[in-house]
Short mmCIF file of C-alpha atoms in Angstrom, two decimals:
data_model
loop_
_atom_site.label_atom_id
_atom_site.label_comp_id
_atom_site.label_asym_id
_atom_site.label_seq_id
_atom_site.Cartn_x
_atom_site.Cartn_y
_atom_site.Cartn_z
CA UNK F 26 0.00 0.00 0.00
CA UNK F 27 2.98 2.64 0.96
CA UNK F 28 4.95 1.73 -2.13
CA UNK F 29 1.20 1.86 -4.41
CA UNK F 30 0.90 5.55 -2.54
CA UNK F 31 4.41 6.59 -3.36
CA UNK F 32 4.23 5.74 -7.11
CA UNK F 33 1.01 7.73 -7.02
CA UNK F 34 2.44 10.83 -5.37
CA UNK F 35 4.96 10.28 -7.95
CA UNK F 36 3.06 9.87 -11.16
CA UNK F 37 0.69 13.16 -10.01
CA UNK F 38 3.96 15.50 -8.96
CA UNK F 39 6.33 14.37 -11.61
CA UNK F 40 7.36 17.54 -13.74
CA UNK F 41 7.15 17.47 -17.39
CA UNK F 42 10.11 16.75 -19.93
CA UNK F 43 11.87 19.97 -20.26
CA UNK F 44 10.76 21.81 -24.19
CA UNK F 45 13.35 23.19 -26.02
CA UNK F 46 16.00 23.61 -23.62
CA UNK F 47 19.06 23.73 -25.76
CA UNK F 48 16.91 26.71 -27.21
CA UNK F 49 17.05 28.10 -24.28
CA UNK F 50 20.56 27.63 -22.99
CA UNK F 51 22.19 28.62 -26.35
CA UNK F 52 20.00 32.28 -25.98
CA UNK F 53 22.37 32.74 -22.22
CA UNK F 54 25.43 34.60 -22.86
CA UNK F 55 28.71 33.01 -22.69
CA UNK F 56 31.74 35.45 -21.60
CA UNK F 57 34.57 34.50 -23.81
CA UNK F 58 37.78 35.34 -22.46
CA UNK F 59 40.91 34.61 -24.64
CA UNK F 60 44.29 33.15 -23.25
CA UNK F 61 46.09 36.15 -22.92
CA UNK F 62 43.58 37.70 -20.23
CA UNK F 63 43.14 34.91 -18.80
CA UNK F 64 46.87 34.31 -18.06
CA UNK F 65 46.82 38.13 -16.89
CA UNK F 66 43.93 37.59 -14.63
CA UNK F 67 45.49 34.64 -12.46
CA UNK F 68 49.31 36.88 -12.99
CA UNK F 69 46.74 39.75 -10.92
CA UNK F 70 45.83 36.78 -8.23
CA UNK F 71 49.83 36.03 -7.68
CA UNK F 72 50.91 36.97 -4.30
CA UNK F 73 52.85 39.52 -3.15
CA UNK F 74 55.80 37.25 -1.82
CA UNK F 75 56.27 36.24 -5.31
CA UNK F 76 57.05 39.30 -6.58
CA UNK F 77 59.44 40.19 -3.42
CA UNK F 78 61.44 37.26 -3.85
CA UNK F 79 62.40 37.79 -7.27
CA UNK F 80 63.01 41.24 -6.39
CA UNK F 81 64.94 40.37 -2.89
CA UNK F 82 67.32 37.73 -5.58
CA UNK F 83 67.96 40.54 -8.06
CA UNK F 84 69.21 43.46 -5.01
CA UNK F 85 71.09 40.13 -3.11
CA UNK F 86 72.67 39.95 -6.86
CA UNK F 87 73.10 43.04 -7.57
CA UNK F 88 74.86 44.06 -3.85
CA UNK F 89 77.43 40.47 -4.59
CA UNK F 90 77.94 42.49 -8.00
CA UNK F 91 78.96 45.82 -6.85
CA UNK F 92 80.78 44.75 -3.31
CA UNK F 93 81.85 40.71 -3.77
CA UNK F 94 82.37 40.57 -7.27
CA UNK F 95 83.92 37.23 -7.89
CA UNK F 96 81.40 35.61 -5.09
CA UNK F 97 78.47 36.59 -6.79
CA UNK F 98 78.06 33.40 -8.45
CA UNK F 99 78.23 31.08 -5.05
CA UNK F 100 75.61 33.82 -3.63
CA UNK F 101 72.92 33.60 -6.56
CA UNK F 102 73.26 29.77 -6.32
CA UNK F 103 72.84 29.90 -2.44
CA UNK F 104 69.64 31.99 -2.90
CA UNK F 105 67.68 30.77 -5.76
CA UNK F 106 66.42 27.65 -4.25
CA UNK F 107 64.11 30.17 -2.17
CA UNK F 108 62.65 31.34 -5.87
CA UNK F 109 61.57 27.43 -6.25
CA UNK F 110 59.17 27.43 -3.96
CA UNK F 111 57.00 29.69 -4.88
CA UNK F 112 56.29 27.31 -7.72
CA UNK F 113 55.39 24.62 -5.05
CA UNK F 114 53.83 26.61 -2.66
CA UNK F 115 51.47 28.48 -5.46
CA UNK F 116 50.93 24.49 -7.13
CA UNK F 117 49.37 24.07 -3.74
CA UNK F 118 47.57 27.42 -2.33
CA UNK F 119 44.33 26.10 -3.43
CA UNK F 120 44.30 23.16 -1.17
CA UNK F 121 46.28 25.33 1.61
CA UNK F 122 43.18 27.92 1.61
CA UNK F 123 40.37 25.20 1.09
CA UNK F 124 39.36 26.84 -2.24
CA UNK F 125 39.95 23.23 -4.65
CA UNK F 126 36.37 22.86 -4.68
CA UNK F 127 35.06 26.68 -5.42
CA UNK F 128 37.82 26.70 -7.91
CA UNK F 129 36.54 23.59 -9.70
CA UNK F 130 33.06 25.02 -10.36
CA UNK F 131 34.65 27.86 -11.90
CA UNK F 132 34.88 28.98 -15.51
CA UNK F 133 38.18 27.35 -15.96
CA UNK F 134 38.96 24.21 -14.59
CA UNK F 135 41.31 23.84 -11.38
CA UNK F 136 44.14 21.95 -13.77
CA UNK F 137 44.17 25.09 -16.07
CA UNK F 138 43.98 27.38 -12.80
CA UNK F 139 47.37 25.85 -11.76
CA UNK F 140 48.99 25.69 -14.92
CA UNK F 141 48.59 28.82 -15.98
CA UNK F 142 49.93 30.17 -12.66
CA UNK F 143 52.72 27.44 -12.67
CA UNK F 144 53.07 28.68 -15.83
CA UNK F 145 53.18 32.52 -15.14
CA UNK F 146 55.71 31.61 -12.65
CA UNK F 147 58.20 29.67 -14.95
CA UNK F 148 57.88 32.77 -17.24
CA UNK F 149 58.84 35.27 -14.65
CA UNK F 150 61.94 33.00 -13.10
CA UNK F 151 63.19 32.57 -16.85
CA UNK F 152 63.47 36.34 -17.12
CA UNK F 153 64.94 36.59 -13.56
CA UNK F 154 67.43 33.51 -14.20
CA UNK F 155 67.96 35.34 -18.08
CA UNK F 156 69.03 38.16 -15.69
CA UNK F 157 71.68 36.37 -13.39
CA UNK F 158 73.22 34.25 -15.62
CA UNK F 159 75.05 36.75 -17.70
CA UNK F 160 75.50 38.78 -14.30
CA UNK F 161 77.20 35.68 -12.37
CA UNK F 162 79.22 34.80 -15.06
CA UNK F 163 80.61 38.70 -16.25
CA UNK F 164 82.33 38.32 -12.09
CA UNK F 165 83.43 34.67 -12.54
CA UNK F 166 85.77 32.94 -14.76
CA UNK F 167 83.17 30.38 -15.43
CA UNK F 168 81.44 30.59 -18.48
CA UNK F 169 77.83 31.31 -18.82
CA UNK F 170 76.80 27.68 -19.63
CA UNK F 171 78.65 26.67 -16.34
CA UNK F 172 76.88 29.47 -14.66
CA UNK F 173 73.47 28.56 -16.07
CA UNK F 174 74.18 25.29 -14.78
CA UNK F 175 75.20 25.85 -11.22
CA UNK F 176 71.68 27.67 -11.00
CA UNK F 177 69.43 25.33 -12.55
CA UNK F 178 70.50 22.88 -10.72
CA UNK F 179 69.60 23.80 -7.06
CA UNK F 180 66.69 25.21 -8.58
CA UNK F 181 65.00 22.41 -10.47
CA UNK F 182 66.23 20.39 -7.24
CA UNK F 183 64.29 22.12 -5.10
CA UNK F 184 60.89 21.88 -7.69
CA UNK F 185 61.30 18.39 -8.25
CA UNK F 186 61.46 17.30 -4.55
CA UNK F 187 58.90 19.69 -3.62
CA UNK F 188 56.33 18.16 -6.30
CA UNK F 189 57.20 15.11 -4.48
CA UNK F 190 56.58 16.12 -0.76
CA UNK F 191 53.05 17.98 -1.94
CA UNK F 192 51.76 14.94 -2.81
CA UNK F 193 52.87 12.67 0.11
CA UNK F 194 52.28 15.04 2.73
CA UNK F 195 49.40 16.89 3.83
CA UNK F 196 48.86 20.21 2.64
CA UNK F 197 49.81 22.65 5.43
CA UNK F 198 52.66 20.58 6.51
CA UNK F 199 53.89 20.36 3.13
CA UNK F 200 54.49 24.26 2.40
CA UNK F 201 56.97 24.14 5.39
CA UNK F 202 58.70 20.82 4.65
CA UNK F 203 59.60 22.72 1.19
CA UNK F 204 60.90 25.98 2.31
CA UNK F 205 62.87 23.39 5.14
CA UNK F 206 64.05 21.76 1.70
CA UNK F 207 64.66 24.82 -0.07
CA UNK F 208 66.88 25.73 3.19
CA UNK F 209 68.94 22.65 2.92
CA UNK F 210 69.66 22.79 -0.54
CA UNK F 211 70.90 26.15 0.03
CA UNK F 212 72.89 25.16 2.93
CA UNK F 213 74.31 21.76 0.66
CA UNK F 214 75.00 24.02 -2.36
CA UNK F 215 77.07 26.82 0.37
CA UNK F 216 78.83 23.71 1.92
CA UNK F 217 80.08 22.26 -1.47
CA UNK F 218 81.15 25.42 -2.48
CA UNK F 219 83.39 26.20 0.72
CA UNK F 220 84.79 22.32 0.86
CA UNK F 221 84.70 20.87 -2.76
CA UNK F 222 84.96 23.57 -5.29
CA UNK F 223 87.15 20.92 -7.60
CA UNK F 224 83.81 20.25 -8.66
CA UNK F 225 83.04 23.43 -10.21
CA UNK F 226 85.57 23.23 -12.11
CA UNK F 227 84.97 22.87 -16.34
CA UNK F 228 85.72 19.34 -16.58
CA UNK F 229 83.17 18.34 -14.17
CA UNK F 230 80.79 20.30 -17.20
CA UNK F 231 78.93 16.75 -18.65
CA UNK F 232 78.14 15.35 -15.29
CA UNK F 233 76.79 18.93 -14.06
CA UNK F 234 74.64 18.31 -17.44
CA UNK F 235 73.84 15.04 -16.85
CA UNK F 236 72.86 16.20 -13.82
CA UNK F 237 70.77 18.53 -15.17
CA UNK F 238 69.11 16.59 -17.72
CA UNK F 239 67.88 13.90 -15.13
CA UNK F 240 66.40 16.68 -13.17
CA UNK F 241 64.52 18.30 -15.80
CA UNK F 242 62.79 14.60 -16.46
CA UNK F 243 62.31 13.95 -12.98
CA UNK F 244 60.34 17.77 -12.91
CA UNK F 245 58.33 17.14 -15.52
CA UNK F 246 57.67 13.50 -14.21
CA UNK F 247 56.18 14.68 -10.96
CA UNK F 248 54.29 17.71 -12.65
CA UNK F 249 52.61 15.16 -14.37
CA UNK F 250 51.79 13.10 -11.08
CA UNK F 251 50.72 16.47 -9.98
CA UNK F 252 48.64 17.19 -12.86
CA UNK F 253 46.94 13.67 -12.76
CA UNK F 254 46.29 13.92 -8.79
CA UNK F 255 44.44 17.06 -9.14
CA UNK F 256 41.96 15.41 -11.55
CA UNK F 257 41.75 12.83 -9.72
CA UNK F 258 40.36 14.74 -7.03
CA UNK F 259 37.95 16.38 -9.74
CA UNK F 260 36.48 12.96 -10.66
CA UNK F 261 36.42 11.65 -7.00
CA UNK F 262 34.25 15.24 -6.03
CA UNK F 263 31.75 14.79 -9.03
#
C-alpha cells in the first residue's frame, strides 16, 4: 500500500520533460575570455611574496655584484632555491586555503587554474634567471653555460622534490617541509662550495649536465603526477 501511494504521489507530482531547452541555454550569454587575459587575470591573483622574492634575488645579486664581485656566483646559487618554492607553494595554495572545490566550479577548470599560474611563474623565473646568468658569469671565470648550470640545478632540485613532498604530505605541513628543503639545498649548495669547489671546475661540465638533464625529467615527471592527482580529485568530487 505505501509503495502503491508513493508511485502515485509520484506519477501526479512528476514535472514534465523539459521543451526546447538547448533553445534556451544557447539564448544565455557566454563570456569568452581569450588566453592572454586569462593568463593576466590569475598573474593579478599572484601573491605579493612572489614578486618580493624575485626582487629580494635581483638586489642580493646586484649588492654580490657591486661589493663581492667574484662571489656573486656562489651567492645567486645559495639563494635561488628560495625562488623554487613559490612554484610549489602556489601548485598548492588552493588546497592550503580550502578553495579546490570553489575553484573547480569555476569557468576554468582547477588543472588550467594551476597551470597557468605554474606557468606565469616559470615565465617570470626565466626572465629573472635570463638576468643572473650573464650577471654571475661577467664576475666569474666560469662561463655562462657553467653558470646557467650551477643555478638550474639547485633550482629544479628544489621543484622536483617539492612536487614530491606535496603529494605525500598533507597540505599545510607540506608548504613548510619545502621551504625546510629549499633551506637545505641552500645550505648543501654553500657547503660544497666552501669544501669541494674541484667540482666546479669545467671538466666536471657533462656530469653537471647530466645532472641537469635527469632533473629536468624527474620535474616534468612529478608535474605530471601532480597534474593527474588534481583530476583525480575532480572525478572523486563529481
Amino acid at each position: 500500500m505505501k509503495k502503491n501511494f508513493k508511485k502515485a504521489l509520484q506519477n501526479a507530482f512528476e514535472p514534465p520533460m523539459p521543451l526546447r531547452k538547448n533553445e534556451f541555454l544557447k539564448t544565455i550569454p557566454q563570456p569568452k575570455t581569450s588566453m592572454i587575459s586569462f593568463m593576466l587575470t590569475q598573474a593579478e591573483y599572484l601573491p605579493k611574496h612572489v614578486w618580493w622574492s624575485s626582487t629580494l634575488i635581483v638586489c642580493i645579486a646586484l649588492f654580490g655584484a657591486y661589493f663581492l664581485k667574484n662571489d656573486v656566483l656562489g651567492i645567486v646559487s645559495t639563494v635561488i632555491p628560495f625562488a623554487a618554492v613559490s612554484v610549489i607553494t602556489e601548485n598548492i595554495r588552493s588546497d592550503i586555503y580550502m578553495m579546490s572545490e570553489l575553484e573547480m566550479a569555476a569557468q576554468f577548470s582547477l588543472k588550467s587554474v594551476v597551470l597557468a599560474r605554474m606557468g606565469i611563474l616559470g615565465v617570470l623565473h626565466l626572465i629573472l634567471l635570463l638576468f643572473l646568468i650573464p650577471l654571475s658569469s661577467f664576475y666569474n671565470v666560469a662561463s655562462v653555460l657553467q653558470t646557467g648550470l650551477y643555478l638550474l640545478v639547485p633550482y629544479l632540485l628544489t621543484i622536483t622534490i617539492g612536487l614530491w613532498v606535496t603529494r605525500k604530505v598533507r597540505v599545510i605541513e607540506s608548504m613548510y617541509v619545502c621551504i625546510g628543503i629549499s633551506a637545505c639545498i641552500s645550505g648543501i649548495n654553500f657547503f660544497v662550495q666552501t669544501i669541494f669547489p674541484i667540482v666546479y671546475e669545467e671538466k666536471y661540465l657533462l656530469n653537471w649536465i647530466l645532472i641537469l638533464i635527469i632533473l629536468i625529467i624527474l620535474s616534468i615527471r612529478e608535474l605530471k603526477k601532480d597534474i593527474r592527482q588534481t583530476e583525480e580529485l575532480i572525478w572523486n568530487l563529481l
